Coordinates of C-alpha atoms in Angstrom, one line a residue:
Chain A
M1 CA -42.8 -40.3 -9.1
S2 CA -39.3 -41.4 -8.6
D3 CA -37.4 -40.9 -5.4
V4 CA -34.8 -38.7 -7.5
A5 CA -37.5 -36.6 -8.8
D6 CA -39.2 -36.0 -5.1
R7 CA -35.7 -35.0 -4.0
V8 CA -34.9 -32.8 -6.9
K9 CA -38.4 -31.2 -6.5
K10 CA -37.9 -30.5 -3.0
I11 CA -34.6 -28.6 -3.6
V12 CA -36.2 -26.6 -6.5
V13 CA -39.2 -25.7 -4.5
E14 CA -37.1 -24.6 -1.4
H15 CA -34.3 -22.6 -3.5
L16 CA -36.6 -20.9 -5.9
G17 CA -39.7 -20.6 -3.6
V18 CA -41.9 -21.7 -6.0
E19 CA -45.2 -23.9 -5.8
E20 CA -44.7 -27.4 -6.1
D21 CA -47.3 -27.9 -8.8
K22 CA -45.4 -25.6 -10.9
V23 CA -42.5 -28.0 -11.1
V24 CA -43.3 -30.2 -13.7
E25 CA -41.4 -32.0 -16.3
G26 CA -40.8 -29.3 -18.9
A27 CA -40.7 -26.4 -16.4
S28 CA -37.5 -24.4 -17.4
F29 CA -35.9 -23.0 -14.4
I30 CA -35.2 -19.5 -16.0
D31 CA -38.3 -19.3 -18.1
D32 CA -41.0 -20.7 -16.0
L33 CA -39.8 -20.8 -12.4
G34 CA -38.2 -17.5 -12.3
A35 CA -34.5 -18.5 -11.9
D36 CA -31.6 -16.2 -12.8
S37 CA -28.5 -17.8 -14.2
L38 CA -26.6 -17.9 -10.8
D39 CA -29.7 -19.8 -9.4
T40 CA -29.1 -22.4 -11.9
V41 CA -25.3 -22.5 -10.7
E42 CA -26.7 -22.9 -7.1
L43 CA -29.3 -25.6 -8.1
V44 CA -26.5 -27.5 -9.6
M45 CA -24.6 -27.3 -6.7
A46 CA -27.3 -28.2 -4.5
F47 CA -27.9 -31.4 -6.6
E48 CA -24.4 -32.1 -6.2
E49 CA -24.5 -32.2 -2.5
E50 CA -27.9 -34.0 -2.3
F51 CA -26.9 -36.9 -4.5
G52 CA -23.2 -37.0 -3.7
I53 CA -22.4 -36.7 -7.5
E54 CA -20.2 -34.2 -9.7
I55 CA -21.7 -32.4 -12.3
P56 CA -19.2 -31.2 -14.8
D57 CA -19.6 -27.6 -16.5
D58 CA -20.5 -28.8 -19.6
A59 CA -23.3 -31.0 -18.4
A60 CA -24.4 -28.4 -16.0
E61 CA -25.3 -26.1 -19.0
N62 CA -27.6 -28.7 -20.5
I63 CA -29.6 -28.8 -17.1
Q64 CA -32.1 -26.1 -18.1
S65 CA -35.3 -27.8 -16.8
F66 CA -36.7 -29.9 -13.9
G67 CA -36.9 -32.9 -16.4
D68 CA -33.3 -32.2 -17.5
A69 CA -32.0 -32.5 -13.9
V70 CA -34.0 -35.7 -13.0
K71 CA -32.7 -37.2 -16.3
F72 CA -29.1 -36.4 -15.6
I73 CA -29.2 -37.4 -11.9
S74 CA -30.8 -40.7 -12.5
E75 CA -28.3 -41.7 -14.9
A76 CA -25.4 -40.2 -13.1
A77 CA -26.4 -41.7 -9.5
Chain B
M16 CA -17.6 -1.0 14.8
F17 CA -16.3 -3.5 12.4
D18 CA -16.5 -6.6 14.7
L19 CA -15.5 -9.6 12.6
T20 CA -16.1 -12.2 15.4
G21 CA -17.3 -15.6 14.2
K22 CA -15.8 -14.8 10.6
C23 CA -13.1 -16.9 9.1
A24 CA -10.6 -14.9 6.9
L25 CA -7.9 -16.4 4.5
V26 CA -5.1 -14.1 3.9
T27 CA -2.3 -15.1 1.3
G28 CA 1.1 -13.4 1.2
A29 CA 0.8 -13.3 5.3
S30 CA 4.5 -13.9 5.6
G31 CA 4.9 -10.3 4.0
G32 CA 4.7 -7.1 5.6
I33 CA 1.4 -5.8 4.5
G34 CA -0.1 -9.3 4.6
A35 CA 1.1 -9.8 8.1
D36 CA -0.6 -6.6 9.3
I37 CA -3.9 -7.4 7.4
A38 CA -3.9 -10.6 9.3
R39 CA -3.2 -9.1 12.6
A40 CA -5.9 -6.3 11.9
L41 CA -8.6 -9.0 10.9
H42 CA -7.5 -11.1 13.9
G43 CA -7.9 -7.9 16.2
A44 CA -11.1 -7.6 14.9
G45 CA -12.1 -11.0 16.2
A46 CA -11.9 -12.9 13.1
T47 CA -10.1 -16.5 12.8
V48 CA -7.3 -16.2 10.1
G49 CA -5.9 -18.7 7.9
L50 CA -2.2 -17.4 7.1
S51 CA -0.9 -18.5 3.7
G52 CA 2.4 -17.9 2.1
T53 CA 5.2 -19.5 0.8
R54 CA 7.7 -19.1 3.8
V55 CA 6.5 -21.3 6.6
E56 CA 8.9 -19.8 9.3
P57 CA 7.2 -16.2 9.4
L58 CA 3.9 -17.7 9.2
E59 CA 4.6 -19.9 12.3
A60 CA 6.0 -16.9 14.0
L61 CA 2.9 -14.7 13.3
A62 CA 0.5 -17.5 14.2
A63 CA 2.5 -17.9 17.4
E64 CA 2.1 -14.1 18.2
L65 CA -1.5 -14.0 17.3
G66 CA -2.5 -16.9 19.6
E67 CA -5.7 -18.4 19.5
R68 CA -7.8 -18.4 16.3
A69 CA -4.9 -18.5 13.7
H70 CA -3.9 -21.2 11.3
V71 CA -0.8 -21.6 9.1
L72 CA -1.8 -22.7 5.5
P73 CA 1.4 -22.8 3.4
C74 CA 0.8 -22.6 -0.2
N75 CA 3.1 -21.8 -3.2
L76 CA 0.8 -19.7 -5.6
S77 CA 2.6 -20.7 -8.7
D78 CA 1.8 -24.2 -8.1
M79 CA -1.8 -24.4 -9.5
E80 CA -2.6 -27.5 -7.9
A81 CA -1.7 -26.2 -4.6
V82 CA -3.8 -23.1 -5.5
A83 CA -6.7 -25.3 -5.8
A84 CA -6.1 -27.1 -2.6
L85 CA -6.0 -24.0 -0.5
P86 CA -9.5 -23.2 -0.2
K87 CA -10.2 -26.6 0.8
Q88 CA -7.4 -26.8 3.5
A89 CA -8.7 -23.3 4.8
I90 CA -12.3 -24.7 5.2
E91 CA -10.9 -27.7 6.9
A92 CA -8.9 -25.6 9.4
M93 CA -11.4 -23.0 10.2
G94 CA -14.8 -24.4 9.1
S95 CA -15.5 -21.9 6.3
V96 CA -13.9 -18.9 4.5
D97 CA -16.2 -16.0 5.0
I98 CA -13.4 -13.3 3.9
L99 CA -10.6 -13.8 1.4
V100 CA -7.9 -11.2 1.0
N101 CA -5.9 -11.9 -2.0
N102 CA -2.7 -10.1 -0.9
A103 CA 0.2 -12.1 -2.3
G104 CA 1.9 -10.9 -5.3
I105 CA 5.4 -11.1 -7.1
T106 CA 7.2 -8.9 -9.2
R107 CA 9.7 -9.3 -12.0
D108 CA 10.5 -6.0 -13.5
N109 CA 11.9 -5.4 -16.7
L110 CA 11.6 -3.0 -19.7
F111 CA 8.8 -4.1 -21.9
M112 CA 11.0 -4.6 -24.9
R113 CA 13.2 -7.1 -22.8
M114 CA 10.5 -8.9 -20.9
S115 CA 10.5 -12.6 -21.4
D116 CA 7.4 -14.6 -21.9
D117 CA 8.5 -16.2 -18.5
E118 CA 8.7 -12.8 -16.7
W119 CA 5.2 -12.1 -18.1
Q120 CA 3.8 -15.6 -17.4
S121 CA 5.1 -16.0 -14.0
V122 CA 3.6 -12.7 -12.7
L123 CA 0.1 -13.2 -14.3
D124 CA 0.1 -16.6 -13.0
V125 CA 0.6 -15.6 -9.2
N126 CA -1.1 -12.3 -9.1
L127 CA -4.1 -12.7 -11.3
T128 CA -4.7 -16.7 -12.0
A129 CA -4.2 -17.7 -8.4
T130 CA -6.6 -14.9 -7.5
M131 CA -9.2 -16.0 -9.8
K132 CA -8.8 -19.7 -8.7
L133 CA -9.1 -18.7 -4.8
C134 CA -12.0 -16.7 -5.6
K135 CA -13.7 -19.6 -7.3
G136 CA -12.6 -21.9 -4.5
V137 CA -14.3 -20.0 -1.9
M138 CA -17.5 -19.0 -3.7
R139 CA -19.7 -22.1 -3.2
G140 CA -19.4 -21.5 0.6
M141 CA -20.0 -17.9 0.3
M142 CA -23.0 -18.3 -2.0
K143 CA -24.4 -20.7 0.4
A144 CA -23.9 -18.6 3.2
R145 CA -25.3 -15.7 1.5
W146 CA -22.5 -13.6 2.8
G147 CA -18.9 -13.1 1.8
R148 CA -16.2 -10.7 1.5
I149 CA -13.3 -10.7 -1.1
V150 CA -10.6 -7.9 -0.8
N151 CA -8.1 -8.0 -3.5
I152 CA -4.9 -6.1 -3.0
S153 CA -4.1 -4.3 -6.3
S154 CA -1.8 -1.7 -6.6
I155 CA -1.5 2.1 -7.6
V156 CA 0.2 1.0 -11.0
G157 CA -2.8 -1.1 -11.9
A158 CA -4.4 2.2 -12.4
T159 CA -1.7 4.3 -13.6
G160 CA 1.0 1.8 -15.1
N161 CA 4.8 1.9 -14.4
P162 CA 7.8 1.5 -16.5
G163 CA 9.5 -1.6 -16.0
Q164 CA 6.2 -3.1 -14.7
A165 CA 4.0 -4.1 -17.7
N166 CA 3.4 -7.6 -16.2
Y167 CA 2.7 -6.5 -12.7
A168 CA 0.4 -3.4 -13.9
A169 CA -1.4 -5.7 -16.1
S170 CA -1.8 -8.3 -13.3
K171 CA -2.9 -5.3 -10.9
A172 CA -5.4 -3.9 -13.3
G173 CA -6.6 -7.3 -14.1
M174 CA -7.6 -8.1 -10.5
I175 CA -9.6 -5.0 -10.3
A176 CA -11.7 -5.6 -13.7
M177 CA -12.1 -9.6 -12.7
G178 CA -13.4 -8.3 -9.1
K179 CA -15.8 -5.8 -10.7
S180 CA -17.0 -8.6 -13.0
L181 CA -17.4 -11.0 -10.1
A182 CA -19.0 -8.4 -8.0
Y183 CA -21.8 -7.8 -10.7
E184 CA -22.6 -11.7 -10.6
V185 CA -22.8 -12.3 -6.9
A186 CA -24.0 -9.0 -5.4
S187 CA -27.3 -10.4 -5.0
R188 CA -26.1 -13.3 -2.7
G189 CA -24.6 -10.8 -0.2
I190 CA -20.9 -11.1 -1.3
T191 CA -18.7 -7.9 -2.1
I192 CA -15.7 -8.0 -4.1
N193 CA -13.5 -4.9 -3.7
A194 CA -9.9 -3.9 -4.1
I195 CA -7.3 -1.9 -2.4
A196 CA -4.8 -0.1 -4.5
P197 CA -1.8 0.9 -2.2
G198 CA 0.7 3.8 -3.2
F199 CA 4.1 3.8 -1.5
I200 CA 4.0 1.8 1.5
E201 CA 7.0 0.9 4.0
T202 CA 7.9 -2.8 3.1
A203 CA 10.8 -4.9 2.5
M204 CA 10.2 -4.1 -1.2
T205 CA 10.9 -0.3 -0.6
D206 CA 13.4 -0.9 2.0
K207 CA 15.7 -1.5 -0.8
L208 CA 15.4 1.7 -2.6
S209 CA 18.1 4.1 -2.1
D210 CA 17.5 7.4 -0.2
D211 CA 17.5 9.4 -3.6
Q212 CA 15.0 6.9 -5.0
K213 CA 12.8 7.3 -2.2
A214 CA 13.1 11.3 -2.1
G215 CA 12.0 11.2 -5.7
I216 CA 9.1 9.3 -5.1
L217 CA 8.0 11.0 -2.1
G218 CA 8.2 14.3 -4.1
Q219 CA 5.0 12.9 -5.7
V220 CA 3.0 12.1 -2.4
P221 CA 1.2 14.9 -1.3
A222 CA 1.2 13.5 2.2
G223 CA 5.0 13.6 2.2
R224 CA 5.5 10.2 3.7
M225 CA 5.4 6.9 2.8
G226 CA 2.2 4.6 3.9
T227 CA 2.4 1.9 6.5
P228 CA 1.4 -1.7 6.2
N229 CA -1.4 -1.0 9.0
E230 CA -3.1 1.6 6.9
I231 CA -3.6 -0.9 4.2
A232 CA -4.8 -3.5 6.8
A233 CA -7.5 -0.9 8.1
A234 CA -9.1 -0.6 4.7
V235 CA -9.2 -4.3 4.5
V236 CA -11.0 -4.4 7.9
Y237 CA -13.5 -2.0 6.6
L238 CA -14.1 -3.6 3.5
S239 CA -14.5 -7.0 5.4
S240 CA -17.1 -5.8 7.8
A241 CA -20.7 -5.8 8.0
E242 CA -20.7 -1.8 7.7
A243 CA -19.4 -2.0 4.0
S244 CA -22.1 -4.4 2.8
Y245 CA -23.4 -1.8 0.2
V246 CA -19.7 -1.2 -1.0
T247 CA -18.9 -3.6 -3.9
G248 CA -16.8 -3.4 -7.3
A249 CA -14.9 -0.6 -5.6
T250 CA -11.3 0.4 -5.8
L251 CA -10.1 1.9 -2.5
H252 CA -6.9 4.0 -3.2
V253 CA -4.7 4.1 -0.2
N254 CA -1.7 6.3 -1.5
G255 CA -1.4 9.7 0.5
G256 CA -2.8 11.5 -2.1
M257 CA -0.3 10.2 -5.0
A258 CA -2.8 9.6 -7.5
M259 CA -6.4 10.9 -6.8
L260 CA -8.3 8.4 -8.6

């Protein structure tokens, strides 16, 4: 697993308080990991800080799953 | 009770009568205060009066770039913004049928849009801290309306409803958003009224007197405190009974 994926997973695990093995490629933050809509905003904030990038609102709306996040950040970072 | 030691508060309109007393009261309760306003001189004078834990942060709230920069400047100066008091406001009164688009827009920009942008600007830090207090200084006319003040009343009602919506969204993060709706308060604005005008208004106030800025400030301190953690989306009317809402 890539370095980006590891760091994203760590943030998701810490923020949502879920088991690491639940955070798989297709895991939806809201449907599978128990996040509410504000959690997804906070996750994006955390990703921005961790990777020193800016994620615009329209892109943030499309980051619904762990896989989405890793893909977006890998391309942006 | 109401100990704000260690908290950092940004107060807009701190050069005005009510804003200055809000800053004094928060500072007196132990908070570090960021004093914002358009006129630097009274801000400097207030900062000198307060001594330590006071920062001057000039900002023209009709300049949206300056508004966007203010939360960042406040965080740089104080380390964080734990308490935001949106107190600044302007009036441009006119009869509705005579009110120009510019009179409408300028009041909405400063009173409502700048409030929204400042709330947004401090929200990230509050969400991370899992603690925050926003107090919007609305007005009795935001609830009752007032002839000649369609723009001002709309902006003040807007602050209340925007605050309630935001209060829903962030309540689970330990952040409260409340409004205070002052009635007839002794300020530079009400000083200009004639004795007849004052008597006319006071006839509608059961308390029989005007309120003082420190009576608004005391309400701000309460809503900013740890003790008020279960109060959110509320509007506290401080009006001597003028309108019992």
